[in-house]
């Protein structure tokens, strides 16, 4: 099923939107906390997106497809002066994140609950310091590769919204997706891969807490790559 936003069909989301029914408290948070934290795309973006946050922030970082939210919550706690926008269309994951936001009391998180391309197109030029795309849906079958979030169109979106010198971080356990991303970034021309040697891309990012999807990949014997690109 596709959803529409301002007349546009969902462009880059092909997954499930909902799993098992939410518990009562989760439903309540979706009704109350989600509207408070949700970025409202129906009004123009502030010229300075730091204004989206209740607390003063000097950097803004976007996480696309935060899943269980463990990385987003960890990073937001670790970097109180950074504002985080987390995007996740899967309802149960959003509900889980809202619980964690409530429990931790973190004030430097905003969210968006639909296709990240919509948020990317709303953001002003050069407004982000970092984009994290961690274990995006791998679409391992060749005939599904065109569904992968990394594409020339989305790299162009990243390039527009990242500040010069901003970072695009991509982690995956799927070799073909890692190669795909390296190739797409090279062909785009606006991203410089920062790795100097193999240990740079085989070593998790500093302070890395892991993610739920990564834990599953590890259990199944797959190793991950952690790519960092500089927006040039
Ligand atoms: C394989 S999971 C990884 C989740 C988490 N990052 C982790 O490592 O555990 C990919 C996530 O991306 C989300 N996703 C897929 N397409 C998306 C899109 N167009 N915009 C935002 N999120 C998307 C999915 O709902 C899913 O939760």
Short mmCIF file of C-alpha atoms and ligand atoms in Angstrom, two decimals:
data_model
loop_
_atom_site.label_atom_id
_atom_site.label_comp_id
_atom_site.label_asym_id
_atom_site.label_seq_id
_atom_site.Cartn_x
_atom_site.Cartn_y
_atom_site.Cartn_z
CA UNK A 1 0.00 0.00 0.00
CA UNK A 2 1.33 3.46 -0.77
CA UNK A 3 0.45 6.52 1.24
CA UNK A 4 0.25 10.02 -0.09
CA UNK A 5 1.78 13.18 1.26
CA UNK A 6 0.85 16.47 -0.33
CA UNK A 7 -0.31 14.48 -3.34
CA UNK A 8 2.97 12.62 -3.72
CA UNK A 9 3.07 8.84 -3.41
CA UNK A 10 5.53 7.54 -0.81
CA UNK A 11 8.72 7.39 -2.77
CA UNK A 12 11.31 5.43 -0.83
CA UNK A 13 9.42 3.42 1.77
CA UNK A 14 8.46 -0.14 0.88
CA UNK A 15 8.27 -1.80 4.29
CA UNK A 16 5.48 -2.64 6.71
CA UNK A 17 3.89 0.29 8.55
CA UNK A 18 2.45 -1.64 11.47
CA UNK A 19 3.13 -4.83 13.42
CA UNK A 20 1.17 -6.09 16.40
CA UNK A 21 -1.41 -3.77 17.98
CA UNK A 22 0.00 -1.15 20.34
CA UNK A 23 -0.55 -1.37 24.08
CA UNK A 24 -2.80 1.21 25.69
CA UNK A 25 0.00 3.45 26.96
CA UNK A 26 1.76 3.31 23.62
CA UNK A 27 -1.43 4.35 21.83
CA UNK A 28 -1.77 7.21 24.29
CA UNK A 29 1.77 8.40 23.61
CA UNK A 30 1.16 8.23 19.86
CA UNK A 31 -1.82 10.54 20.41
CA UNK A 32 -0.12 12.99 22.75
CA UNK A 33 3.68 12.84 22.56
CA UNK A 34 3.97 12.17 18.82
CA UNK A 35 2.17 15.39 17.78
CA UNK A 36 4.39 17.32 20.21
CA UNK A 37 7.62 15.89 18.82
CA UNK A 38 6.63 15.46 15.17
CA UNK A 39 8.21 17.90 12.73
CA UNK A 40 5.34 19.68 10.98
CA UNK A 41 6.03 19.70 7.26
CA UNK A 42 2.85 21.64 6.49
CA UNK A 43 4.57 24.87 7.57
CA UNK A 44 7.84 26.12 6.16
CA UNK A 45 11.05 25.05 7.84
CA UNK A 46 12.70 27.66 10.08
CA UNK A 47 15.78 29.17 8.46
CA UNK A 48 17.74 27.93 11.45
CA UNK A 49 16.55 24.41 12.21
CA UNK A 50 18.16 24.50 15.64
CA UNK A 51 14.90 26.32 16.51
CA UNK A 52 13.05 23.00 16.18
CA UNK A 53 14.37 21.97 19.58
CA UNK A 54 13.21 22.93 23.06
CA UNK A 55 16.80 23.22 24.23
CA UNK A 56 19.64 25.19 22.63
CA UNK A 57 21.59 23.04 20.20
CA UNK A 58 24.63 23.88 18.10
CA UNK A 59 24.51 20.90 15.72
CA UNK A 60 21.68 19.00 14.06
CA UNK A 61 21.83 15.34 13.08
CA UNK A 62 19.32 13.18 11.19
CA UNK A 63 18.84 9.42 11.66
CA UNK A 64 16.87 7.69 8.91
CA UNK A 65 15.06 4.47 9.87
CA UNK A 66 15.92 4.37 13.57
CA UNK A 67 14.16 1.04 14.16
CA UNK A 68 14.25 0.19 17.90
CA UNK A 69 15.69 3.67 18.57
CA UNK A 70 18.61 2.42 20.68
CA UNK A 71 21.20 4.31 18.65
CA UNK A 72 19.15 7.53 18.51
CA UNK A 73 18.50 7.56 22.25
CA UNK A 74 22.13 6.75 23.02
CA UNK A 75 23.47 9.52 20.77
CA UNK A 76 20.95 12.08 22.03
CA UNK A 77 21.95 11.32 25.62
CA UNK A 78 25.63 11.44 24.75
CA UNK A 79 25.37 14.77 22.85
CA UNK A 80 22.96 17.07 24.71
CA UNK A 81 24.04 20.07 22.58
CA UNK A 82 23.10 18.31 19.35
CA UNK A 83 19.54 18.23 18.07
CA UNK A 84 18.44 14.89 16.60
CA UNK A 85 15.69 14.30 14.08
CA UNK A 86 14.71 10.63 13.94
CA UNK A 87 12.64 9.28 11.05
CA UNK A 88 10.77 5.99 11.20
CA UNK A 89 7.55 5.08 9.36
CA UNK A 90 7.04 1.79 11.27
CA UNK A 91 4.42 2.59 13.91
CA UNK A 92 5.57 0.09 16.54
CA UNK A 93 9.13 1.42 16.37
CA UNK A 94 7.93 4.99 16.74
CA UNK A 95 5.85 3.97 19.76
CA UNK A 96 8.91 2.31 21.28
CA UNK A 97 11.01 5.42 20.76
CA UNK A 98 8.37 7.65 22.34
CA UNK A 99 8.46 5.46 25.46
CA UNK A 100 12.23 5.89 25.63
CA UNK A 101 12.00 9.66 25.12
CA UNK A 102 9.47 9.86 27.95
CA UNK A 103 11.55 7.66 30.26
CA UNK A 104 14.83 9.46 29.60
CA UNK A 105 13.34 12.97 29.51
CA UNK A 106 15.54 13.85 26.51
CA UNK A 107 14.62 17.23 25.01
CA UNK A 108 16.90 17.22 21.98
CA UNK A 109 14.87 14.79 19.85
CA UNK A 110 12.28 15.54 17.16
CA UNK A 111 10.73 12.87 14.97
CA UNK A 112 9.05 12.27 11.64
CA UNK A 113 6.90 9.20 11.05
CA UNK A 114 6.89 8.82 7.29
CA UNK A 115 9.22 8.48 4.32
CA UNK A 116 12.48 10.33 5.02
CA UNK A 117 12.52 11.79 1.49
CA UNK A 118 9.62 14.05 2.52
CA UNK A 119 11.55 15.46 5.46
CA UNK A 120 14.71 15.81 3.37
CA UNK A 121 12.82 17.89 0.78
CA UNK A 122 11.45 20.13 3.55
CA UNK A 123 14.82 20.85 5.17
CA UNK A 124 16.69 24.02 4.19
CA UNK A 125 19.94 23.83 2.23
CA UNK A 126 23.04 23.12 4.31
CA UNK A 127 21.09 22.64 7.53
CA UNK A 128 22.45 19.31 8.82
CA UNK A 129 25.78 18.36 10.34
CA UNK A 130 25.30 14.62 9.94
CA UNK A 131 23.03 12.01 8.39
CA UNK A 132 23.04 8.48 9.81
CA UNK A 133 21.67 5.71 7.62
CA UNK A 134 22.25 2.63 9.76
CA UNK A 135 21.36 -0.78 8.40
CA UNK A 136 18.86 0.49 5.83
CA UNK A 137 16.56 -2.19 4.42
CA UNK A 138 19.05 -4.24 2.38
CA UNK A 139 16.85 -5.46 -0.48
CA UNK A 140 19.35 -8.24 -1.27
CA UNK A 141 17.59 -9.53 -4.40
CA UNK A 142 18.91 -7.85 -7.55
CA UNK A 143 15.41 -7.13 -8.81
CA UNK A 144 14.75 -5.07 -5.64
CA UNK A 145 17.95 -3.04 -5.65
CA UNK A 146 16.11 -0.04 -7.07
CA UNK A 147 14.25 0.16 -3.74
CA UNK A 148 17.45 0.80 -1.79
CA UNK A 149 17.48 4.13 -0.01
CA UNK A 150 20.88 4.99 -1.41
CA UNK A 151 20.29 6.26 -4.94
CA UNK A 152 21.54 9.19 -6.96
CA UNK A 153 18.30 11.07 -6.21
CA UNK A 154 18.63 10.56 -2.44
CA UNK A 155 22.37 11.29 -2.45
CA UNK A 156 21.54 14.58 -4.15
CA UNK A 157 19.03 15.23 -1.33
CA UNK A 158 21.74 14.47 1.25
CA UNK A 159 24.17 16.71 -0.57
CA UNK A 160 21.75 19.63 -0.55
CA UNK A 161 20.81 19.44 3.14
CA UNK A 162 24.26 18.64 4.55
CA UNK A 163 26.58 21.49 5.45
CA UNK A 164 29.88 21.49 3.57
CA UNK A 165 32.09 19.21 5.65
CA UNK A 166 29.01 17.47 7.08
CA UNK A 167 29.01 13.68 7.41
CA UNK A 168 27.02 10.88 5.83
CA UNK A 169 27.42 7.68 7.87
CA UNK A 170 26.25 4.38 6.41
CA UNK A 171 26.43 1.00 8.15
CA UNK A 172 25.44 -2.31 6.63
CA UNK A 173 26.13 -6.03 6.89
CA UNK A 174 25.22 -6.66 3.25
CA UNK A 175 28.32 -6.67 0.99
CA UNK A 176 26.41 -5.79 -2.16
CA UNK A 177 24.82 -2.77 -0.44
CA UNK A 178 28.19 -1.57 0.90
CA UNK A 179 29.70 -1.77 -2.59
CA UNK A 180 26.58 -0.18 -4.05
CA UNK A 181 26.91 2.78 -1.67
CA UNK A 182 30.62 3.25 -2.33
CA UNK A 183 29.95 3.23 -6.06
CA UNK A 184 26.96 5.57 -5.86
CA UNK A 185 28.89 8.07 -3.72
CA UNK A 186 31.86 7.95 -6.08
CA UNK A 187 29.61 8.46 -9.10
CA UNK A 188 27.78 11.31 -7.39
CA UNK A 189 31.06 13.16 -6.89
CA UNK A 190 29.93 15.22 -3.91
CA UNK A 191 31.05 12.80 -1.20
CA UNK A 192 34.57 11.86 -0.15
CA UNK A 193 35.01 8.51 1.58
CA UNK A 194 37.15 9.18 4.64
CA UNK A 195 38.67 5.68 5.06
CA UNK A 196 42.47 5.54 4.96
CA UNK A 197 42.75 1.80 5.54
CA UNK A 198 40.57 -1.27 6.07
CA UNK A 199 40.38 -0.87 9.83
CA UNK A 200 38.62 2.50 9.31
CA UNK A 201 35.57 0.93 7.73
CA UNK A 202 35.66 -2.30 9.70
CA UNK A 203 35.68 -0.54 13.07
CA UNK A 204 32.37 0.75 14.45
CA UNK A 205 31.93 4.50 14.88
CA UNK A 206 33.26 6.04 18.09
CA UNK A 207 30.95 5.38 21.03
CA UNK A 208 28.91 2.96 18.92
CA UNK A 209 26.13 1.36 20.98
CA UNK A 210 25.12 -1.17 18.32
CA UNK A 211 21.62 -1.55 16.93
CA UNK A 212 19.04 -4.28 17.09
CA UNK A 213 19.44 -5.09 13.42
CA UNK A 214 23.23 -5.28 13.81
CA UNK A 215 22.87 -7.73 16.71
CA UNK A 216 20.78 -9.98 14.47
CA UNK A 217 23.37 -9.77 11.67
CA UNK A 218 26.10 -10.73 14.15
CA UNK A 219 24.09 -13.69 15.44
CA UNK A 220 23.73 -14.85 11.85
CA UNK A 221 27.50 -14.54 11.31
CA UNK A 222 27.58 -11.42 9.11
CA UNK A 223 30.22 -8.70 9.57
CA UNK A 224 29.45 -5.05 9.09
CA UNK A 225 31.02 -2.12 7.32
CA UNK A 226 30.88 1.40 8.75
CA UNK A 227 31.34 3.96 5.99
CA UNK A 228 31.84 7.67 6.58
CA UNK A 229 31.62 10.21 3.76
CA UNK A 230 32.44 13.89 3.93
CA UNK A 231 30.10 16.21 2.04
CA UNK A 232 32.35 18.15 -0.33
C1 LIG B 1 16.65 -2.91 8.59
S1 LIG B 1 15.84 -1.74 9.57
C2 LIG B 1 17.14 -1.08 10.57
C3 LIG B 1 16.66 -0.36 11.78
C4 LIG B 1 17.76 0.22 12.70
N1 LIG B 1 18.49 1.27 12.03
C5 LIG B 1 18.70 -0.85 13.18
O1 LIG B 1 19.87 -0.84 12.77
O2 LIG B 1 18.26 -1.71 13.97
C6 LIG B 1 15.51 -0.40 8.45
C7 LIG B 1 14.53 0.63 8.95
O3 LIG B 1 14.38 1.67 8.00
C8 LIG B 1 13.02 2.07 7.96
N2 LIG B 1 12.80 2.70 6.64
C9 LIG B 1 12.67 2.07 5.46
N3 LIG B 1 12.45 2.95 4.46
C10 LIG B 1 12.44 4.18 5.04
C11 LIG B 1 12.23 5.49 4.53
N4 LIG B 1 12.00 5.71 3.24
N5 LIG B 1 12.28 6.53 5.40
C12 LIG B 1 12.53 6.29 6.72
N6 LIG B 1 12.73 5.08 7.26
C13 LIG B 1 12.68 4.02 6.41
C14 LIG B 1 12.25 0.79 8.19
O4 LIG B 1 10.95 1.03 8.71
C15 LIG B 1 13.13 0.06 9.19
O5 LIG B 1 12.77 0.33 10.53
#
